Coordinates of C-alpha atoms in Angstrom, one line a residue:
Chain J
X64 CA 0.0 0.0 0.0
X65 CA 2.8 2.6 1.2
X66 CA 4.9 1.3 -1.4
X67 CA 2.7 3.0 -4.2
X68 CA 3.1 6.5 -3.1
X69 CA 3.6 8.8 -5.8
X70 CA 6.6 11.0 -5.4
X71 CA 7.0 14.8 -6.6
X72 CA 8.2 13.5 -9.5
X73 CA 4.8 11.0 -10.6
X74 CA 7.0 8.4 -10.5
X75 CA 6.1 5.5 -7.6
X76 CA 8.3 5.5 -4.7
X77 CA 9.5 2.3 -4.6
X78 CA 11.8 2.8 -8.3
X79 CA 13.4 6.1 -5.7
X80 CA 14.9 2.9 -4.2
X81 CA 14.2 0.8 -1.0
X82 CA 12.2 2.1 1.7
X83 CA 11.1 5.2 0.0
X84 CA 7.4 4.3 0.2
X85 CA 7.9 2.8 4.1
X86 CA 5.5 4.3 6.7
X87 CA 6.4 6.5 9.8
X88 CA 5.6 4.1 12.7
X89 CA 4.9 5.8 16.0
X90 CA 3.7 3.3 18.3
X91 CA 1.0 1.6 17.1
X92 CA 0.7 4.1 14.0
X93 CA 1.3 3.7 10.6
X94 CA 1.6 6.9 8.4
X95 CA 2.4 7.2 4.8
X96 CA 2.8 11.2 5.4
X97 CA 5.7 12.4 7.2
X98 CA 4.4 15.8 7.5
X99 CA 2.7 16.1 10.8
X100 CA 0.9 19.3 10.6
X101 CA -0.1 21.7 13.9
X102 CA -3.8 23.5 13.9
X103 CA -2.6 27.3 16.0
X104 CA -2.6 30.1 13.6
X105 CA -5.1 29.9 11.2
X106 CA -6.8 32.5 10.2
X107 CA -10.3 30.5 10.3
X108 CA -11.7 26.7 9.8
X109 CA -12.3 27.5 6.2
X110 CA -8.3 28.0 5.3
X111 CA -7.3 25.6 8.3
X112 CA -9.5 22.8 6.0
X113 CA -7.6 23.6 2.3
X114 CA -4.7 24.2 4.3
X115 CA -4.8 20.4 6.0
X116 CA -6.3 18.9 2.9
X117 CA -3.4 20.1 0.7
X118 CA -0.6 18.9 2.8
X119 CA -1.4 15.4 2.9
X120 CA -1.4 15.4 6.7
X121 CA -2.4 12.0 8.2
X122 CA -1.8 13.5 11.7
X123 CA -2.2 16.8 12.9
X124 CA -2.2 18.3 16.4
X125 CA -4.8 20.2 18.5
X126 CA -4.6 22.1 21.5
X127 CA -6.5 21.3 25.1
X128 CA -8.5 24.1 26.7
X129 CA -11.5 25.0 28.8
X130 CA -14.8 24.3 27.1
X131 CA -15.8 27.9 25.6
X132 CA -19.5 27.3 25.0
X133 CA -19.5 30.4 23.0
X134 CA -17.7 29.0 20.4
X135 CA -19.1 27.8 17.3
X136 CA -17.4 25.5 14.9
X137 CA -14.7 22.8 16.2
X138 CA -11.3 22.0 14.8
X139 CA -12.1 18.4 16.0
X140 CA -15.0 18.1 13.6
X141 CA -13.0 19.4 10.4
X142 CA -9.9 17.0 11.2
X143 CA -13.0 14.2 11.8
X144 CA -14.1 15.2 8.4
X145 CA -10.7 14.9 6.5
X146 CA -10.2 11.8 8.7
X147 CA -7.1 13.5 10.1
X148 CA -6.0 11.7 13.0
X149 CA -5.9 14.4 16.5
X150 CA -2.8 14.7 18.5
X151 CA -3.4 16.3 21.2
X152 CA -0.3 18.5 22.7
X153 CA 0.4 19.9 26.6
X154 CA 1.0 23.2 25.4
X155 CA 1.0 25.9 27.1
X156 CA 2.0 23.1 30.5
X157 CA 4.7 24.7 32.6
X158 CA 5.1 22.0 34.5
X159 CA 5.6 17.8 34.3
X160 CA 2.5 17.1 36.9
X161 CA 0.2 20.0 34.2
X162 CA 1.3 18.0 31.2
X163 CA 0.5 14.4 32.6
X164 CA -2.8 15.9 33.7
X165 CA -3.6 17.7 30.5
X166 CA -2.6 14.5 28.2
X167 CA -4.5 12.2 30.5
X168 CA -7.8 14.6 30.0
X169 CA -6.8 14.3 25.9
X170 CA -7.2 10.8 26.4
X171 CA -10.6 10.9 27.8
X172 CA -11.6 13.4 25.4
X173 CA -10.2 12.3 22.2
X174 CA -9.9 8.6 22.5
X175 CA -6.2 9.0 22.1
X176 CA -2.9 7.3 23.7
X177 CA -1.1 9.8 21.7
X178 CA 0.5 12.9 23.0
X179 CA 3.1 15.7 21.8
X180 CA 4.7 16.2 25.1
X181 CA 5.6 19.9 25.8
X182 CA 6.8 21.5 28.9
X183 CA 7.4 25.2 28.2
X184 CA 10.5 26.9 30.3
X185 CA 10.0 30.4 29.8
X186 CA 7.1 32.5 27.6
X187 CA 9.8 34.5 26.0
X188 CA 11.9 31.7 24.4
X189 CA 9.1 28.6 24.5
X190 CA 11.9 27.1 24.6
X191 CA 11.8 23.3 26.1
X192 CA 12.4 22.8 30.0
X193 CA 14.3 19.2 29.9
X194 CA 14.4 18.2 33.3
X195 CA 10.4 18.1 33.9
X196 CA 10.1 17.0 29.9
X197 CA 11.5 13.9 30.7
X198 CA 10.1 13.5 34.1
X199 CA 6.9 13.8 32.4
X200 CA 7.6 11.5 29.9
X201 CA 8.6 8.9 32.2
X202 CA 5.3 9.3 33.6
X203 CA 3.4 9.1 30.7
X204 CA 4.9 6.1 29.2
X205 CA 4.5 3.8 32.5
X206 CA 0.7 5.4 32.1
X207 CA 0.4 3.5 28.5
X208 CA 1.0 7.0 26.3
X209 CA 3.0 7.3 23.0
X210 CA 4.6 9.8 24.2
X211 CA 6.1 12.3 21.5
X212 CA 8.1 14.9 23.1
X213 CA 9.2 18.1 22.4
X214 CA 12.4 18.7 22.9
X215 CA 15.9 21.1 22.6
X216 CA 18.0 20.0 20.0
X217 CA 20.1 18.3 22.7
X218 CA 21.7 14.7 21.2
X219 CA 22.1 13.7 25.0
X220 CA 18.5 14.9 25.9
X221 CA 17.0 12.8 22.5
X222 CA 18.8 9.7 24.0
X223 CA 17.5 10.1 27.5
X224 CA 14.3 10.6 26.2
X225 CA 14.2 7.5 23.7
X226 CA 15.6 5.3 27.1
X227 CA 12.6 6.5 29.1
X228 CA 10.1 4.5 26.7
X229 CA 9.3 7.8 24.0
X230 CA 7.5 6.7 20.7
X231 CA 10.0 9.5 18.9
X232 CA 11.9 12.6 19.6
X233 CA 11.3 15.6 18.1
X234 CA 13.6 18.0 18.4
X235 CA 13.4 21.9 17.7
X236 CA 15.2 23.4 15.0
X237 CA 14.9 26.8 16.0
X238 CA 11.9 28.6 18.7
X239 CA 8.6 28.2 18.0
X240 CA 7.1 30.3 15.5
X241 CA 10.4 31.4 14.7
X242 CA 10.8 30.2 11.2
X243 CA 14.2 30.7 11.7
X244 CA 14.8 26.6 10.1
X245 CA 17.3 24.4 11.5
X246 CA 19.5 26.8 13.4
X247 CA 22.3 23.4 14.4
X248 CA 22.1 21.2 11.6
X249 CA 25.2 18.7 13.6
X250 CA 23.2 18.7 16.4
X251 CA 20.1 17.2 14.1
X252 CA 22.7 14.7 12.4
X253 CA 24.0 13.6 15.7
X254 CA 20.2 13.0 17.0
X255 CA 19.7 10.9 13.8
X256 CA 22.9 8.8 13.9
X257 CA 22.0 7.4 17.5
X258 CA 18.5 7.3 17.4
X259 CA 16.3 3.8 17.6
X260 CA 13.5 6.0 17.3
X261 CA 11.9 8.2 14.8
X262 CA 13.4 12.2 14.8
X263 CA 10.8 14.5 13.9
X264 CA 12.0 18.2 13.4
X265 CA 9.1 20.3 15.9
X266 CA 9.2 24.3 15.6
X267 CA 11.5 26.6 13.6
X268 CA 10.4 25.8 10.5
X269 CA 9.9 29.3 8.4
X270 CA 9.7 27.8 4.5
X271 CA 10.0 24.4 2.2
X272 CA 13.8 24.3 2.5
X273 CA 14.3 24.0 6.2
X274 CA 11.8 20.8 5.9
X275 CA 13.2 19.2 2.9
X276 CA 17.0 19.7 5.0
X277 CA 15.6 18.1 7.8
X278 CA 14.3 15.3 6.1
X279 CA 18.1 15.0 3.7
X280 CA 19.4 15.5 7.4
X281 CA 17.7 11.8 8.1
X282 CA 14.4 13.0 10.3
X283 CA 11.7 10.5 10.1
X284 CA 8.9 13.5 9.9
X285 CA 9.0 17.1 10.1
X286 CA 5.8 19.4 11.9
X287 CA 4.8 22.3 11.5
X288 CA 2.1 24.7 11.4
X289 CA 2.6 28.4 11.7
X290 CA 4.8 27.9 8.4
X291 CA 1.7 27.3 6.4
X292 CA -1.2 28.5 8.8
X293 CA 0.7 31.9 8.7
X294 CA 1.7 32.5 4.9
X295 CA 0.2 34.5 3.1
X296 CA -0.9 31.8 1.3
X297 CA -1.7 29.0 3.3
X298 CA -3.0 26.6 1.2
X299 CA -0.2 26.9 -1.4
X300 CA 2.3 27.0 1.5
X301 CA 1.1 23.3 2.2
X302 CA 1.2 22.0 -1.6
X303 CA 4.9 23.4 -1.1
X304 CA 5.8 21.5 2.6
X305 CA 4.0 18.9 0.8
X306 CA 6.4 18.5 -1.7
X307 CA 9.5 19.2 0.2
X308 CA 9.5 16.6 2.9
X309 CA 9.2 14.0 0.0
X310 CA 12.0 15.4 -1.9
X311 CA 14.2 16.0 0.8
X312 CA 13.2 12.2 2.0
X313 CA 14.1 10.8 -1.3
X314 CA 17.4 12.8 -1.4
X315 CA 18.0 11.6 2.0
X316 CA 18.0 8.2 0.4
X317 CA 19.4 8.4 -2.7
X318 CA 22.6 9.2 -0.9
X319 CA 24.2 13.0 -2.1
X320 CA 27.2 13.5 -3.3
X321 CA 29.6 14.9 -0.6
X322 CA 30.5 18.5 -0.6
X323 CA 33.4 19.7 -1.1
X324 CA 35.9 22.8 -1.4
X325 CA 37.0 22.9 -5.2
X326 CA 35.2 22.0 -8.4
X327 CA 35.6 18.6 -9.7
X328 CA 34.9 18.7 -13.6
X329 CA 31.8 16.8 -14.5
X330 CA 32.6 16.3 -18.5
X331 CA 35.3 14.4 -19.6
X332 CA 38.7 15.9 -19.8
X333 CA 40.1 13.6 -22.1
X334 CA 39.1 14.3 -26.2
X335 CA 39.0 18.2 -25.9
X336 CA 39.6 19.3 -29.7
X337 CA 42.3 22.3 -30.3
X338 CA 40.4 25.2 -31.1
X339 CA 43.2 28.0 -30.8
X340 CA 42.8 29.3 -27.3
X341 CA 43.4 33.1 -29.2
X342 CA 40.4 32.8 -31.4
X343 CA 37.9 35.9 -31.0
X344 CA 35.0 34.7 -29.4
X345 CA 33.7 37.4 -32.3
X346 CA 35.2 36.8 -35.3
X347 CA 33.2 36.7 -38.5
X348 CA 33.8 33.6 -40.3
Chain A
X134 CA -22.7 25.3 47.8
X135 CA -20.5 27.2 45.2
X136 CA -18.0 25.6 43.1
X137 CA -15.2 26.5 40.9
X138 CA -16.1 25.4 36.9
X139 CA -13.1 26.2 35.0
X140 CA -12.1 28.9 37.2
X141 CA -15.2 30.9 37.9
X142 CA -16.9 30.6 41.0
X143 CA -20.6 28.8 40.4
X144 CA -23.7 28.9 43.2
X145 CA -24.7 25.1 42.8
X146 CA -28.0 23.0 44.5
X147 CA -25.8 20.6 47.2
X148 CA -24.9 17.5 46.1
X149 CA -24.8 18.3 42.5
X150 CA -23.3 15.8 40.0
X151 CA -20.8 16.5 37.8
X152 CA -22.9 15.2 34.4
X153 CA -25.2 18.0 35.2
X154 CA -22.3 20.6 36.1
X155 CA -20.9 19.7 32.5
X156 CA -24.5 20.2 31.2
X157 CA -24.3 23.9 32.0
X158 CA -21.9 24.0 28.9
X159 CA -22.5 21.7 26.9
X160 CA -25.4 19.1 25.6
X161 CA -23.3 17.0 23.6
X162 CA -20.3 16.1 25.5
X163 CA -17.9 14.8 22.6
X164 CA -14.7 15.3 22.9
X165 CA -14.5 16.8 26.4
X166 CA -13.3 15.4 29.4
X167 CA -13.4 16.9 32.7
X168 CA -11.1 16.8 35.9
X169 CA -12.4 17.2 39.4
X170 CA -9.6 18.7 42.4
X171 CA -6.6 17.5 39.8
X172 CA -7.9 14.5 38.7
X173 CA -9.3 13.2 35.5
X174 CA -13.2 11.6 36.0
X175 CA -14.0 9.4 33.1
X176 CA -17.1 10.3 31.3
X177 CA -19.2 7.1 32.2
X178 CA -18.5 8.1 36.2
X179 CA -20.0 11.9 36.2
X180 CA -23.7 10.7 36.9
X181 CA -22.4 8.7 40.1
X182 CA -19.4 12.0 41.0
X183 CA -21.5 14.2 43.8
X184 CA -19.8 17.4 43.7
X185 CA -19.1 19.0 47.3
X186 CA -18.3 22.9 48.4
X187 CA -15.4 24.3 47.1
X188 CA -14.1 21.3 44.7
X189 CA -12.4 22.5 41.5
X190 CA -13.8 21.2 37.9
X191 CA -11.5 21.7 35.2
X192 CA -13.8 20.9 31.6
X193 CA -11.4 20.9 28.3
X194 CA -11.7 20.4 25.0
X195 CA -9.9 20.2 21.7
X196 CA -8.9 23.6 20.3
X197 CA -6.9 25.0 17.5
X198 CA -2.8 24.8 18.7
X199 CA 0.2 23.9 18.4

C-alpha cells in the first residue's frame, strides 16, 4: 500500500529505491505522510481545511483548553471530516504534573494514547524545560502513552528521552514560531545517527527548504504549522511542505554526493579538440 | 454550595453531580473530558461523582494549537 506512493516526480516510490514508500511508525501508527501538521494560527476553519487537505497530513495536532461554550465550529469536527487523526499537545504546560494531567484529560476526550509532550521553560523563548520534559515523559509512558516529546536539539537529551520509553523525539530546529529553520544542523545529524527512534523536526520551521534539510538530514517526519497556517498563502504553502518533505526524503535516500571545497569537472577531460585558445569569441567567419 | 467550573466561582444546589455541572456547557459532550480537584473523571462516572463545596472542575476540550 505505502509502497505505491507517488513521489513529486509522478514516478512511484518504490523505483526512488528501498524504503522510499515505508511508513512513519509511532507506536502503534502507521503513516504514509511524514508531514505532521499543527492547527494554531489559522486564520479560520475555512483556510485551516484547504490548508490540512493540501498537505497530505495524516496527523495533525490540537490544543486542550477550557470548554468555551461560546464557540461555534470545532477543529475536531474538520480534522474528523478529513479523517485526520488528532494529537493532542500539553501546550502551554509549565510543569511535568500539568502535562500528565492535561494528556491524560486528551485521552478521555479524544480517545487518544497519543500525546506531543511539551513543557514550556520560559514565555519569551518557549523554549523546552528538559528536566520536567522527561520527568513527564517517564510518567506518561509507565501510564500507557505514546509519548512524542518536544524537545531542545540536545543529542544527550534525544537519548535520554528515547531510554525512558518515547515513541519519537522531536527535536526543535529553531523557537517556536520562529521560522528561523534548523539553526544546528550537527546537532540534528547527531540525534539521527544514534536514534532507535523516529526524529521528527518540531518548531522553527519558516519555508520548504528547512523541511526538505531536515528530512536530507535523516528526520523520520517534520511538523509544523505556523509555516503554512501563517503564509500568506496557506493553502499553497502546504502543496509546497507537501512537496518538500518528499524530496528531501528521497534525497536523504538516494545518498548525495559529498561537498566539497573545489570543483571537480563533470565532462570528460580527455578528447577536448584544439580550437586556438586566441580565437575571438567574435570573429566573423 | 459554590464551586469552581473552570475557574469561575458557580452557586450550585448541594450534592450536584458533575454530568449535570458539564451540562451547563454543553449538551453533547464529545470530545470533552473533565477533571475534578486534579484528577481526571472518566465520562461514564460523572452521573455517580456528587460534587461538594469548594471542589475545582476543570472541563477541556480540543482547540486549535500547536
Amino acid at each position: 500500500m505505502a509502497d505505491t506512493t507517488d513521489t513529486p516526480a509522478g514516478t512511484r516510490a518504490e523505483e526512488a529505491g528501498p524504503g522510499a514508500g515505508s511508513p512513519l511508525v509511532l507506536g502503534d501508527l502507521r503513516l504514509s505522510s511524514r508531514l505532521i501538521m499543527g492547527t494554531g494560527g489559522a486564520p479560520s476553519l475555512t483556510v485551516l481545511r484547504r490548508a490540512l487537505t493540501a498537505s497530505g497530513t495524516e496527523l495533525t495536532t490540537v490544543a486542550m483548553r477550557r470548554l468555551d461554550p461560546g464557540v461555534r465550529g470545532s477543529v475536531l469536527s474538520v480534522l474528523d471530516e478529513l479523517g485526520i487523526r488528532p494529537l493532542p499537545n500539553t501546550a502551554g504546560c509549565h510543569t511535568a504534573g500539568e502535562a500528565v494531567l492535561t494528556a491524560r484529560l486528551a485521552r478521555e476526550a479524544l480517545g487518544t494514547g497519543l500525546v506531543k509532550l511539551e513543557v514550556i521553560a520560559d514565555e519569551r523563548t518557549l523554549l523546552p524545560d528538559p528536566v520536567a520534559t522527561l520527568e513527564a515523559a517517564e510518567v506518561l509512558v509507565d501510564d500507557g502513552f505514546t509519548v512524542l516529546p518536544y524537545t531542545n536539539d540536545d543529542p544527550v537529551l534525544a537519548r535520554r528521552l528515547e531510554d525512558a520509553g518515547c515513541a519519537a523525539v522531536m527535536p526543535l530546529g529553531a523557537p517556536i514560531g520562529s521560522g528561523l529553520g534548523i539553526r544546528n544542523p550537527h546537532n540534528f545529524e547527531l540525534i539521527v545517527e544514534r536514534a532507535g527512534v523516529p526524529v521528527i523536526l518540531d518548531a522553527g520551521v519558516g519555508t520548504a527548504s528547512d523541511a526538505a534539510l531536515a528530512m536530507e538530514l535523516g528526520c523520520a517526519g517534520v511538523l509544523l504549522a505556523s509555516a503554512v497556517t501563517r503564509a500568506a498563502r496557506p493553502e499553497a504553502m502546504a502543496v509546497a511542505m507537501r512537496g518538500a518533505v518528499e524530496a528531501g526524503r528521497l534525497a536523504r535516500l538516494a545518498g548525495r554526493i559529498p561537498p566539497r571545497r573545489f570543483a571537480t569537472a563533470s565532462s570528460p577531460a580527455e578528447g577536448l579538440a584544439r580550437l586556438g585558445p586566441e580565437l575571438p569569441a567574435f570573429s566573423t567567419p | 454550595m459554590n464551586v469552581w467550573l473552570n475557574g469561575e466561582r458557580c452557586q450550585v444546589p448541594a450534592g450536584l453531580t458533575l454530568d449535570l455541572l458539564v451540562a451547563r456547557l454543553t449538551a453533547a459532550p464529545a470530545g470533552v473530558a473533565a477533571a475534578l480537584n486534579e484528577t481526571v473523571v472518566p465520562r461514564g462516572q460523572w452521573p455517580a461523582t456528587a460534587l461538594a463545596e469548594g471542589d475545582r472542575v476543570e472541563v477541556l476540550t480540543a482547540v486549535q494549537g500547536g
